[in-house]
CSV table of C-alpha atoms in Angstrom, one decimal:
chain,number,residue,atom,x,y,z
A,1477,MET,CA,18.2,7.2,-21.9
A,1478,PRO,CA,16.2,7.4,-18.8
A,1479,ALA,CA,17.6,9.5,-15.9
A,1480,LEU,CA,17.0,10.2,-12.1
A,1481,LEU,CA,16.6,13.8,-11.0
A,1482,VAL,CA,18.0,13.4,-7.2
A,1483,ARG,CA,16.9,16.4,-5.1
A,1484,ARG,CA,19.8,16.8,-2.3
A,1485,GLU,CA,20.2,19.2,0.4
A,1486,ASN,CA,19.2,23.0,0.0
A,1487,ASP,CA,17.2,21.8,-3.1
A,1488,GLU,CA,20.2,21.0,-5.0
A,1489,GLU,CA,19.6,18.7,-8.2
A,1490,GLU,CA,21.6,16.4,-9.7
A,1491,LEU,CA,20.7,14.3,-13.0
A,1492,PHE,CA,21.8,10.8,-13.1
A,1493,VAL,CA,21.5,8.9,-16.8
A,1494,ILE,CA,20.8,5.9,-16.4
A,1495,GLU,CA,23.5,4.0,-19.1
A,1496,LYS,CA,23.6,0.3,-17.5
A,1497,ASP,CA,20.9,-2.2,-16.9
A,1498,VAL,CA,21.3,-2.4,-13.0
A,1499,VAL,CA,22.0,0.8,-10.8
A,1500,THR,CA,22.4,0.5,-7.2
A,1501,LEU,CA,21.1,3.1,-4.6
A,1502,GLY,CA,22.4,3.5,-0.9
A,1503,ARG,CA,24.6,4.8,1.7
A,1504,ASN,CA,28.4,4.5,0.7
A,1505,HIS,CA,30.6,2.7,3.3
A,1506,PRO,CA,34.0,2.5,1.7
A,1507,ALA,CA,35.6,0.5,4.6
A,1508,SER,CA,33.2,-2.4,4.0
A,1509,GLY,CA,33.6,-2.1,-0.1
A,1510,ILE,CA,30.2,-1.0,-0.3
A,1511,ILE,CA,30.0,1.7,-3.3
A,1512,ASN,CA,26.9,2.6,-4.9
A,1513,ASP,CA,26.0,3.8,-8.2
A,1514,ILE,CA,24.2,6.9,-6.5
A,1515,ASP,CA,25.2,7.7,-3.0
A,1516,LEU,CA,22.8,8.9,-0.8
A,1517,PRO,CA,24.9,9.7,2.6
A,1518,ASP,CA,21.8,9.9,5.1
A,1519,ARG,CA,21.7,7.4,8.3
A,1520,THR,CA,18.1,6.2,7.4
A,1521,VAL,CA,19.4,5.1,4.2
A,1522,SER,CA,20.7,1.4,4.3
A,1523,ARG,CA,24.0,0.7,2.4
A,1524,ARG,CA,22.3,-1.5,-0.1
A,1525,HIS,CA,18.9,0.1,0.2
A,1526,ALA,CA,17.7,-0.3,-3.5
A,1527,ARG,CA,18.1,-0.9,-7.2
A,1528,ILE,CA,16.9,-0.2,-10.5
A,1529,ALA,CA,17.1,-3.0,-13.0
A,1530,GLN,CA,16.3,-3.0,-16.6
A,1531,ASP,CA,13.6,-6.2,-17.2
A,1532,GLY,CA,11.7,-6.7,-20.5
A,1533,GLY,CA,12.2,-2.9,-21.8
A,1534,ALA,CA,10.8,-1.4,-18.5
A,1535,PHE,CA,12.6,-0.1,-15.5
A,1536,PHE,CA,11.8,-1.4,-12.1
A,1537,ILE,CA,12.9,-0.1,-8.7
A,1538,GLU,CA,13.5,-3.1,-6.2
A,1539,ASP,CA,13.8,-2.6,-2.4
A,1540,LEU,CA,16.8,-4.7,-1.3
A,1541,GLY,CA,15.2,-5.4,2.4
A,1542,SER,CA,16.1,-2.3,3.7
A,1543,GLU,CA,15.0,-1.1,7.1
A,1544,ASN,CA,13.4,2.5,6.3
A,1545,ARG,CA,11.8,1.0,3.1
A,1546,VAL,CA,11.3,2.5,-0.5
A,1547,PHE,CA,8.4,4.9,-1.4
A,1548,VAL,CA,7.2,5.5,-4.8
A,1549,ASN,CA,4.4,8.2,-5.3
A,1550,GLU,CA,3.9,8.0,-1.4
A,1551,ARG,CA,3.5,4.3,-1.0
A,1552,PRO,CA,5.8,2.0,0.1
A,1553,VAL,CA,6.8,-0.9,-2.4
A,1554,ARG,CA,9.2,-4.1,-3.0
A,1555,ARG,CA,9.0,-3.9,-6.8
A,1556,VAL,CA,7.2,-2.1,-9.0
A,1557,PRO,CA,7.7,-0.7,-12.5
A,1558,LEU,CA,8.7,2.9,-13.0
A,1559,GLY,CA,7.2,5.5,-15.1
A,1560,ASP,CA,8.0,8.7,-16.2
A,1561,GLY,CA,7.7,11.6,-13.6
A,1562,ASP,CA,7.2,8.9,-10.5
A,1563,SER,CA,8.4,10.3,-7.5
A,1564,ILE,CA,11.0,8.0,-5.3
A,1565,VAL,CA,11.6,8.8,-1.5
A,1566,ILE,CA,14.6,6.8,0.1
A,1567,GLY,CA,15.7,8.6,3.5
A,1568,GLN,CA,15.6,12.2,3.1
A,1569,TYR,CA,16.0,12.0,-0.8
A,1570,VAL,CA,13.3,12.6,-3.5
A,1571,LEU,CA,14.5,11.2,-7.0
A,1572,VAL,CA,12.1,11.7,-9.9
A,1573,PHE,CA,12.3,8.8,-12.8
A,1574,GLN,CA,12.7,10.8,-16.4
A,1575,SER,CA,12.0,7.9,-18.8
A,1576,LYS,CA,12.7,10.6,-21.6
A,1577,GLN,CA,15.4,12.5,-19.8
A,1578,VAL,CA,14.1,15.8,-19.7
A,1579,LYS,CA,15.6,18.2,-17.2
A,1580,THR,CA,12.8,18.9,-15.0
A,1581,VAL,CA,9.6,17.3,-14.3
A,1582,ASP,CA,6.6,18.0,-11.9
A,1583,PRO,CA,4.8,15.1,-11.1
A,1584,GLU,CA,2.4,17.0,-9.1
A,1585,SER,CA,1.1,19.2,-12.1
A,1586,PHE,CA,-0.8,18.4,-15.0
A,1587,LEU,CA,-1.5,21.8,-16.3
A,1588,VAL,CA,1.4,22.4,-19.1
A,1589,GLY,CA,0.9,26.6,-19.4
A,1590,PRO,CA,-1.6,29.3,-19.6
A,1591,LEU,CA,-4.7,29.0,-21.6
A,1592,ASP,CA,-5.8,31.0,-24.9
A,1593,LEU,CA,-9.3,32.2,-24.1
A,1594,CYS,CA,-9.2,33.4,-27.8
A,1595,LYS,CA,-9.4,29.8,-28.9
A,1596,THR,CA,-12.7,28.8,-27.3
A,1597,MET,CA,-13.3,25.6,-29.1
A,1598,ASP,CA,-9.6,24.3,-28.7
A,1599,LEU,CA,-9.9,25.5,-25.2
A,1600,ASN,CA,-12.7,23.3,-24.7
A,1601,TYR,CA,-11.3,20.1,-26.1
A,1602,LEU,CA,-8.3,21.1,-24.0
A,1603,ILE,CA,-10.2,21.4,-20.7
A,1604,LEU,CA,-12.1,17.8,-21.2
A,1605,GLN,CA,-8.9,15.9,-22.4
A,1606,ARG,CA,-7.4,17.4,-18.9
A,1607,LEU,CA,-10.1,16.4,-17.0
A,1608,SER,CA,-10.3,13.1,-18.5
A,1609,ASN,CA,-6.7,12.4,-17.5
A,1610,LEU,CA,-7.5,13.5,-14.2
A,1611,LEU,CA,-9.7,10.6,-13.7
A,1612,ILE,CA,-7.3,8.2,-14.9
A,1613,THR,CA,-4.5,9.6,-12.2
A,1614,VAL,CA,-6.3,10.6,-8.9
A,1615,THR,CA,-7.8,8.0,-6.7
A,1616,SER,CA,-10.0,10.2,-4.7
A,1617,VAL,CA,-13.3,12.4,-5.1
A,1618,LYS,CA,-11.5,15.1,-3.1
A,1619,ASP,CA,-8.2,15.0,-5.4
A,1620,PHE,CA,-10.1,15.3,-8.4
A,1621,LEU,CA,-12.1,18.1,-7.0
A,1622,ARG,CA,-9.0,20.1,-6.1
A,1623,ALA,CA,-7.4,19.6,-9.1
A,1624,ALA,CA,-10.3,20.4,-11.3
A,1625,MET,CA,-10.5,23.7,-9.2
A,1626,GLU,CA,-6.7,24.5,-10.2
A,1627,LEU,CA,-7.8,24.0,-14.0
A,1628,ILE,CA,-11.0,26.3,-13.4
A,1629,LEU,CA,-9.1,29.2,-11.9
A,1630,GLN,CA,-6.5,29.0,-14.7
A,1631,SER,CA,-8.5,28.6,-17.6
A,1632,VAL,CA,-11.4,31.5,-16.6
A,1633,ARG,CA,-8.6,33.3,-14.5
A,1634,ALA,CA,-11.0,34.1,-11.9
A,1635,ARG,CA,-9.9,36.2,-8.8
A,1636,SER,CA,-11.1,33.7,-6.4
A,1637,GLY,CA,-13.6,30.9,-6.6
A,1638,VAL,CA,-14.8,27.9,-4.8
A,1639,LEU,CA,-16.4,24.6,-5.5
A,1640,LEU,CA,-19.1,23.4,-3.3
A,1641,MET,CA,-21.0,20.1,-3.0
A,1642,ARG,CA,-24.3,19.7,-1.9
A,1643,ASN,CA,-25.4,18.1,1.5
A,1644,PRO,CA,-28.5,16.0,1.9
A,1645,ASP,CA,-30.3,19.0,3.8
A,1646,GLY,CA,-29.8,21.6,0.8
A,1647,SER,CA,-26.8,23.0,2.9
A,1648,TYR,CA,-23.2,23.1,1.0
A,1649,ARG,CA,-19.8,22.0,1.8
A,1650,GLU,CA,-16.5,23.7,0.5
A,1651,MET,CA,-14.3,21.0,-1.3
A,1652,ALA,CA,-12.0,23.1,-3.1
A,1653,SER,CA,-11.3,26.5,-3.5
A,1654,SER,CA,-8.5,29.1,-4.4
A,1655,ALA,CA,-7.7,30.1,-0.7
A,1656,MET,CA,-9.2,29.6,3.2
A,1657,ASN,CA,-12.5,30.7,3.7
A,1658,VAL,CA,-13.7,32.1,0.3
A,1659,PRO,CA,-16.6,34.0,0.5
A,1660,TRP,CA,-19.3,33.2,-1.8
A,1661,SER,CA,-22.9,34.5,-2.8
A,1662,ARG,CA,-25.5,32.2,-1.4
A,1663,SER,CA,-28.1,33.9,-3.4
A,1664,MET,CA,-26.5,33.3,-6.6
A,1665,VAL,CA,-25.7,29.8,-6.1
A,1666,ALA,CA,-29.3,29.3,-5.2
A,1667,HIS,CA,-30.5,31.0,-8.3
A,1668,ALA,CA,-28.1,28.7,-10.5
A,1669,VAL,CA,-29.3,25.5,-8.6
A,1670,LEU,CA,-33.0,26.4,-8.8
A,1671,ASN,CA,-32.7,27.0,-12.5
A,1672,ARG,CA,-30.2,24.4,-13.3
A,1673,ARG,CA,-28.4,26.7,-15.7
A,1674,SER,CA,-24.7,28.5,-15.4
A,1675,ILE,CA,-25.5,32.1,-14.9
A,1676,LEU,CA,-23.5,35.4,-15.3
A,1677,THR,CA,-24.0,38.8,-13.4
A,1678,GLY,CA,-25.4,41.1,-15.6
A,1679,GLU,CA,-28.9,41.2,-16.9
A,1680,GLU,CA,-30.1,38.0,-15.7
A,1681,PHE,CA,-28.6,38.0,-12.1
A,1682,SER,CA,-27.2,41.4,-10.5
A,1683,ALA,CA,-24.5,41.5,-8.1
A,1684,SER,CA,-26.0,41.9,-4.4
A,1685,ASP,CA,-25.0,44.9,-2.1
A,1686,THR,CA,-23.0,42.2,0.1
A,1687,MET,CA,-20.8,41.0,-3.4
A,1688,MET,CA,-20.5,44.9,-4.1
A,1689,SER,CA,-19.0,45.8,-0.9
A,1690,ARG,CA,-16.7,42.7,-1.1
A,1691,GLY,CA,-15.3,44.7,-4.2
A,1692,VAL,CA,-16.9,41.9,-6.5
A,1693,GLN,CA,-17.5,43.6,-10.1
A,1694,SER,CA,-18.4,40.4,-12.0
A,1695,ALA,CA,-19.3,36.7,-11.0
A,1696,LEU,CA,-19.9,33.3,-12.6
A,1697,CYS,CA,-22.0,30.4,-10.9
A,1698,ALA,CA,-22.6,26.7,-12.6
A,1699,PRO,CA,-24.4,23.8,-11.2
A,1700,LEU,CA,-23.0,20.5,-10.9
A,1701,VAL,CA,-25.7,18.6,-12.6
A,1702,HIS,CA,-25.5,14.8,-13.2
A,1703,GLU,CA,-28.4,12.5,-14.4
A,1704,GLY,CA,-31.0,15.1,-13.2
A,1705,GLU,CA,-29.4,15.2,-9.8
A,1706,VAL,CA,-27.6,18.6,-8.6
A,1707,LEU,CA,-24.7,17.4,-7.0
A,1708,GLY,CA,-23.2,21.2,-6.3
A,1709,ALA,CA,-22.0,24.0,-8.0
A,1710,ILE,CA,-18.8,25.9,-8.9
A,1711,TYR,CA,-18.6,29.8,-8.0
A,1712,LEU,CA,-16.2,32.3,-9.4
A,1713,GLU,CA,-15.6,36.1,-8.7
A,1714,GLY,CA,-13.7,38.9,-10.6
A,1715,SER,CA,-12.8,42.4,-9.5
A,1716,GLN,CA,-13.3,44.1,-12.4
A,1717,ASP,CA,-16.6,45.1,-14.2
A,1718,GLY,CA,-17.4,42.8,-17.3
A,1719,GLN,CA,-14.2,40.8,-16.3
A,1720,PHE,CA,-16.3,37.4,-17.5
A,1721,SER,CA,-17.9,37.0,-20.9
A,1722,GLU,CA,-20.1,34.5,-22.8
A,1723,ASP,CA,-17.1,32.7,-23.7
A,1724,GLY,CA,-16.2,32.4,-19.9
A,1725,LEU,CA,-19.6,31.3,-19.3
A,1726,ILE,CA,-19.2,28.5,-21.7
A,1727,ILE,CA,-16.1,27.5,-20.6
A,1728,LEU,CA,-17.4,27.1,-16.9
A,1729,THR,CA,-20.5,25.3,-18.1
A,1730,VAL,CA,-18.2,22.9,-20.2
A,1731,ILE,CA,-16.0,22.2,-17.1
A,1732,ALA,CA,-19.2,21.9,-14.7
A,1733,ASN,CA,-20.9,19.2,-16.9
A,1734,GLN,CA,-17.5,17.1,-17.0
A,1735,VAL,CA,-16.7,17.7,-13.3
A,1736,ALA,CA,-20.3,16.4,-12.8
A,1737,SER,CA,-20.3,13.1,-14.5
A,1738,GLY,CA,-16.6,12.8,-13.3
A,1739,ILE,CA,-17.4,12.6,-9.8
A,1740,GLU,CA,-19.0,9.2,-10.2
A,1741,LYS,CA,-16.0,7.9,-11.7
A,1742,ALA,CA,-13.6,9.4,-9.0
A,1743,ALA,CA,-15.9,8.0,-6.2
A,1744,LEU,CA,-15.4,4.7,-8.3
A,1745,ASN,CA,-11.9,5.0,-8.6
A,1746,GLU,CA,-11.7,5.8,-4.7
A,1747,LYS,CA,-13.4,2.5,-3.8
A,1748,LEU,CA,-11.3,0.5,-5.9
A,1749,TYR,CA,-8.2,2.1,-4.5
A,1750,ARG,CA,-9.4,1.2,-0.9
A,1751,GLU,CA,-10.0,-2.4,-2.0
A,1752,VAL,CA,-6.8,-2.7,-3.6
A,1753,LEU,CA,-5.1,-1.2,-0.6
A,1754,ARG,CA,-7.0,-3.4,1.7
A,1755,ARG,CA,-5.7,-6.7,-0.7
A,1756,LYS,CA,-2.2,-5.5,-0.3
A,1757,ASN,CA,-2.5,-5.1,3.2
A,1758,LEU,CA,-4.3,-8.3,3.5
A,1759,GLU,CA,-1.2,-10.0,1.1
A,1760,ARG,CA,1.3,-8.6,4.0
A,1761,PHE,CA,-0.4,-11.5,6.2
A,1762,MET,CA,-1.8,-14.0,3.6
A,1763,SER,CA,-1.1,-15.6,0.5
A,1764,PRO,CA,-2.5,-13.8,-2.6
A,1765,ARG,CA,-5.1,-16.6,-3.1
A,1766,VAL,CA,-6.4,-16.3,0.6
A,1767,ALA,CA,-6.2,-12.5,0.2
A,1768,GLU,CA,-8.3,-12.5,-2.6
A,1769,ARG,CA,-11.1,-14.3,-0.9
A,1770,ILE,CA,-11.1,-12.6,2.0
A,1771,ALA,CA,-11.3,-9.3,0.0
A,1772,GLN,CA,-14.3,-10.7,-1.8
A,1773,ASP,CA,-15.8,-11.7,1.5
A,1774,CYS,CA,-16.0,-8.1,2.5
A,1775,SER,CA,-16.3,-5.9,-0.5
A,1776,ASN,CA,-19.9,-5.2,0.4
A,1777,GLN,CA,-19.1,-4.3,3.8
A,1778,GLU,CA,-16.7,-1.5,3.1
A,1779,GLU,CA,-14.7,-2.9,6.3
A,1780,LEU,CA,-13.7,-6.1,8.0
A,1781,VAL,CA,-15.9,-7.3,10.6
A,1782,LEU,CA,-14.9,-8.0,14.1
A,1783,ARG,CA,-16.0,-11.6,14.5
A,1784,THR,CA,-14.5,-14.8,15.5
A,1785,GLU,CA,-15.2,-18.7,15.2
A,1786,LYS,CA,-14.3,-22.2,16.4
A,1787,LEU,CA,-12.5,-24.4,13.8
A,1788,THR,CA,-9.7,-27.0,13.7
A,1789,ALA,CA,-6.5,-25.5,12.3
A,1790,THR,CA,-2.6,-26.1,12.5
A,1791,ILE,CA,-0.3,-23.8,14.0
A,1792,LEU,CA,3.3,-23.3,12.8
A,1793,PHE,CA,5.9,-21.7,15.4
A,1794,SER,CA,9.3,-21.1,14.3
A,1795,ASP,CA,12.1,-19.0,16.1
A,1796,ILE,CA,15.7,-18.4,15.7
A,1797,GLN,CA,18.1,-20.5,18.0
A,1798,GLY,CA,20.5,-18.1,19.8
A,1799,PHE,CA,19.2,-14.8,18.5
A,1800,THR,CA,20.4,-12.8,21.7
A,1801,LEU,CA,24.0,-14.1,21.1
A,1802,LEU,CA,23.8,-13.2,17.2
A,1803,SER,CA,22.4,-9.7,18.1
A,1804,GLU,CA,25.5,-9.2,20.4
A,1805,ARG,CA,28.2,-10.0,17.6
A,1806,LEU,CA,26.1,-8.0,14.6
A,1807,GLY,CA,25.5,-4.2,14.6
A,1808,ALA,CA,21.7,-3.0,14.8
A,1809,GLU,CA,21.5,-2.6,10.8
A,1810,GLU,CA,23.2,-5.7,9.7
A,1811,ILE,CA,20.5,-7.6,12.2
A,1812,ALA,CA,17.7,-5.7,10.8
A,1813,HIS,CA,18.9,-6.3,7.0
A,1814,LEU,CA,19.4,-10.1,8.1
A,1815,LEU,CA,16.1,-10.3,9.6
A,1816,ALA,CA,14.4,-8.8,6.5
A,1817,ARG,CA,16.0,-11.4,4.0
A,1818,TYR,CA,15.3,-14.3,6.5
A,1819,PHE,CA,11.3,-13.4,7.2
A,1820,THR,CA,11.0,-12.5,3.4
A,1821,LEU,CA,12.4,-15.8,2.6
A,1822,MET,CA,10.1,-17.6,4.9
A,1823,THR,CA,7.0,-15.8,4.4
A,1824,ASP,CA,7.4,-16.6,0.5
A,1825,VAL,CA,7.6,-20.1,1.5
A,1826,LEU,CA,4.5,-19.7,3.8
A,1827,PHE,CA,2.3,-18.2,1.2
A,1828,ARG,CA,3.4,-20.9,-1.2
A,1829,TRP,CA,1.4,-23.6,0.9
A,1830,GLU,CA,-1.8,-21.2,1.6
A,1831,GLY,CA,-0.8,-20.4,5.3
A,1832,THR,CA,-2.0,-17.3,6.8
A,1833,LEU,CA,0.9,-15.0,8.8
A,1834,ASP,CA,-0.5,-14.6,12.1
A,1835,LYS,CA,2.4,-12.1,13.5
A,1836,TYR,CA,6.0,-12.0,13.6
A,1837,LEU,CA,7.5,-12.0,17.3
A,1838,GLY,CA,10.8,-10.4,17.5
A,1839,ASP,CA,12.8,-13.0,15.9
A,1840,GLY,CA,9.9,-15.7,15.8
A,1841,LEU,CA,7.1,-16.4,13.3
A,1842,LEU,CA,3.3,-17.8,14.3
A,1843,ALA,CA,1.6,-18.8,11.4
A,1844,ILE,CA,-1.9,-20.5,10.6
A,1845,PHE,CA,-3.1,-23.3,8.2
A,1846,GLY,CA,-6.6,-23.9,8.0
A,1847,ALA,CA,-7.8,-20.6,8.8
A,1848,PRO,CA,-9.3,-18.3,7.6
A,1849,PHE,CA,-10.5,-20.4,5.3
A,1850,GLN,CA,-10.6,-24.1,5.9
A,1851,CYS,CA,-8.8,-27.2,4.0
A,1852,ASP,CA,-8.9,-30.9,4.7
A,1853,ASP,CA,-5.0,-31.0,4.3
A,1854,HIS,CA,-3.8,-27.9,6.6
A,1855,ALA,CA,-2.0,-30.6,8.8
A,1856,SER,CA,0.3,-31.7,5.6
A,1857,ARG,CA,0.6,-28.0,4.2
A,1858,ALA,CA,2.1,-26.7,7.4
A,1859,VAL,CA,4.7,-29.9,7.7
A,1860,GLN,CA,5.2,-29.5,4.2
A,1861,CYS,CA,5.9,-25.8,4.8
A,1862,ALA,CA,8.2,-26.3,7.7
A,1863,LEU,CA,10.7,-28.6,5.5
A,1864,GLU,CA,10.9,-26.2,3.0
A,1865,MET,CA,11.7,-23.6,5.5
A,1866,LEU,CA,14.6,-25.5,6.5
A,1867,GLU,CA,15.6,-26.1,3.0
A,1868,GLN,CA,15.1,-22.5,2.3
A,1869,LEU,CA,17.4,-21.5,5.5
A,1870,ASP,CA,20.1,-24.0,4.4
A,1871,LYS,CA,20.5,-21.9,1.1
A,1872,LEU,CA,20.3,-18.8,2.6
A,1873,MET,CA,22.9,-19.9,5.5
A,1874,ALA,CA,25.3,-20.7,2.4
A,1875,SER,CA,25.4,-17.6,1.1
A,1876,LEU,CA,26.0,-15.8,4.4
A,1877,PRO,CA,29.5,-15.2,6.3
A,1878,ALA,CA,30.2,-17.4,9.0
A,1879,ASP,CA,29.4,-14.9,11.5
A,1880,GLN,CA,26.0,-14.4,10.3
A,1881,ARG,CA,24.7,-17.9,10.3
A,1882,PHE,CA,21.7,-19.3,12.6
A,1883,ALA,CA,19.4,-22.3,12.8
A,1884,ILE,CA,15.8,-22.3,13.5
A,1885,ARG,CA,13.3,-24.3,15.4
A,1886,ILE,CA,9.8,-25.2,14.3
A,1887,GLY,CA,6.9,-26.4,16.2
A,1888,VAL,CA,3.5,-27.7,14.6
A,1889,ASN,CA,0.5,-28.6,16.5
A,1890,THR,CA,-3.5,-29.1,15.4
A,1891,GLY,CA,-6.7,-28.6,17.6
A,1892,GLU,CA,-9.5,-26.3,17.6
A,1893,VAL,CA,-8.9,-22.9,18.2
A,1894,VAL,CA,-11.0,-19.9,18.3
A,1895,ALA,CA,-9.7,-17.5,14.9
A,1896,GLY,CA,-11.2,-14.4,13.8
A,1897,TYR,CA,-10.4,-10.7,13.5
A,1898,LEU,CA,-9.5,-9.7,17.0
A,1899,GLY,CA,-9.1,-6.0,18.3
A,1900,SER,CA,-10.9,-2.5,17.7
A,1901,PRO,CA,-12.5,-1.2,14.8
A,1902,GLN,CA,-9.4,1.5,14.4
A,1903,ARG,CA,-7.0,-1.5,14.7
A,1904,MET,CA,-7.6,-5.4,14.0
A,1905,GLU,CA,-5.5,-8.3,13.5
A,1906,TYR,CA,-6.6,-12.0,12.1
A,1907,THR,CA,-5.1,-14.0,14.8
A,1908,VAL,CA,-5.9,-17.6,16.8
A,1909,LEU,CA,-6.3,-18.3,20.4
A,1910,GLY,CA,-6.5,-21.6,22.4
A,1911,GLU,CA,-4.3,-24.4,23.8
A,1912,PRO,CA,-3.1,-25.8,20.4
A,1913,VAL,CA,-1.3,-22.5,20.0
A,1914,VAL,CA,0.8,-22.2,23.4
A,1915,VAL,CA,1.5,-26.1,22.7
A,1916,ALA,CA,2.9,-25.3,19.3
A,1917,TYR,CA,5.4,-22.6,20.9
A,1918,ARG,CA,6.3,-25.2,23.5
A,1919,LEU,CA,7.2,-28.0,20.7
A,1920,GLN,CA,9.3,-24.9,19.1
A,1921,SER,CA,11.4,-24.0,22.4
A,1922,LEU,CA,11.8,-27.9,22.8
A,1923,ALA,CA,13.0,-28.7,19.4
A,1924,ASP,CA,16.7,-29.2,18.5
A,1925,PRO,CA,18.0,-26.7,16.0
A,1926,GLY,CA,17.4,-27.4,12.6
A,1927,THR,CA,14.5,-29.7,13.4
A,1928,VAL,CA,10.4,-29.9,13.3
A,1929,TYR,CA,8.6,-30.9,16.4
A,1930,LEU,CA,4.9,-32.1,16.2
A,1931,GLY,CA,2.2,-32.5,18.6
A,1932,ARG,CA,0.2,-35.9,18.9
A,1933,PRO,CA,-3.0,-34.5,17.0
A,1934,THR,CA,-0.5,-33.5,14.1
A,1935,TYR,CA,1.1,-36.6,13.9
A,1936,GLU,CA,-1.9,-38.3,13.4
A,1937,LEU,CA,-2.8,-36.4,10.7
A,1938,VAL,CA,0.1,-36.7,8.6
A,1939,LYS,CA,2.0,-40.2,9.8
A,1940,ASP,CA,1.2,-41.8,6.7
A,1941,GLY,CA,2.8,-39.4,4.2
A,1942,PHE,CA,5.7,-38.2,6.2
A,1943,ASP,CA,8.7,-40.1,8.3
A,1944,VAL,CA,8.1,-39.4,11.9
A,1945,THR,CA,9.8,-40.7,15.4
A,1946,TYR,CA,8.4,-40.4,18.7
A,1947,VAL,CA,10.5,-38.2,20.9
A,1948,ASP,CA,8.8,-38.3,24.5
A,1949,ARG,CA,5.9,-37.0,26.5
A,1950,ILE,CA,5.9,-33.6,28.0
A,1951,GLN,CA,3.4,-31.9,30.1
A,1952,THR,CA,1.2,-29.2,28.7
A,1953,PRO,CA,2.0,-25.8,29.4
A,1954,LYS,CA,-0.7,-25.5,32.4
A,1955,GLY,CA,0.6,-29.1,33.8
A,1956,ARG,CA,-2.9,-30.8,33.5
A,1957,ARG,CA,-1.9,-33.6,30.9
A,1958,GLU,CA,0.9,-35.0,29.0
A,1959,ILE,CA,1.3,-34.6,25.2
A,1960,GLU,CA,3.3,-36.9,23.2
A,1961,VAL,CA,6.1,-35.4,21.1
A,1962,TYR,CA,7.3,-36.1,17.3
A,1963,ARG,CA,10.2,-35.2,15.2
A,1964,LEU,CA,9.7,-34.8,11.9
A,1965,CYS,CA,12.8,-36.8,9.9
A,1966,PRO,CA,14.4,-34.0,8.0
A,1967,SER,CA,14.9,-36.9,4.9
A,1968,HIS,CA,11.3,-35.8,3.3
A,1969,GLN,CA,11.6,-33.4,0.6
A,1970,SER,CA,8.8,-31.1,0.3
A,1971,THR,CA,6.8,-30.9,-3.0
A,1972,SER,CA,4.9,-28.1,-4.4
A,1973,PRO,CA,1.5,-27.4,-3.1
A,1974,SER,CA,-1.4,-28.2,-4.9
A,1975,PRO,CA,-3.6,-25.9,-6.0
């Protein structure tokens, strides 16, 4: 059976065997009747923080709308499958998932034990296998080189060492080393790079006076060469005369060749990881299909470009009616949990209708339809989304106690806006500006609880497909003109969005 290794205060470890399909994790609160399978008594842990459930033979961890999130292998998650050795962080606690129920695991390490230098052929095979495994697990060149350096130091058993990468001007930068500010012989590195051969102090290259003054009796150096290009070098030192042998030279050459060819693969991993991370960030604000299109749009630019454009779009504003009074009735943790459930539900509806999440405004939500990629039916999609929001909210409210129930108001308006990535290169967001946005907010503030108010431009686009009634004329926010207000009749039921 799988298990969780729970690391508590003072590095105390507790092994929890998962013997049922669903295991809950959180901070117990007996007064409220909340008792979890695994109690994590920390104020930063929610009472119902997460759960681990079996699904189709695999185990998944799911965030139950916690305030401080669930992290798996240092990344915040909502629901992900768990693999052997995955590190889970909840509050101050670290939990390690063990699919085979081993007593202890070290997810940071891939070295299993000391290597036998007498078994050169077996060792070469083992090195190649472990370096190949590194290329599967690491997501950056720096991590790959650091892990490779750890393998080098253990396999060759050097006193010190450094892995160098060559700069365009011929100089070198240290990428990984056995310690801070490790000295290395520039003459020996230059000799190995010039001849493109691994070298050992002795007949071909003698230790310099500087090396001898540091107590270096033996040294190894192997160039990193890939497709005819010298990428860098690996340099190792020993304090005993004859410490390194021909076997050590062979081992280092094998590793250097594998590291050199692996750098390109690690760089590709890093690029793919950045693209995945960018897409995940986009999916926080946009439907997966829209996020995919934006990711493709900027895949050749390395980063999003600050730009704006004028276009016609439909804006949706929603807001919780009486949120201040609700906050006074409930505690901060209960409010946070309630908002998390509400926004998760509303955002899922928004993404189903291909809307773009502009931002959360306290208890409010601003969404865009028809941007960043335009569609002819953006007004219809916004109205359908508003209707489904009301439907889903009714279902949510039916499951809550009376003191946690609330209603929302929605305003929808269409018009020409300025849309794009605004901000600075360090921090930007996709948003819209213009009077239609302000009018949508005004419509939301005027709407009765549980209703949707439309502006005249939206009404003209959807009047043939929805039941809409005229309400009144109101002044624009700046008071320069009047606009007509319409109410969307709730009898109309939303249907699934077309692909």
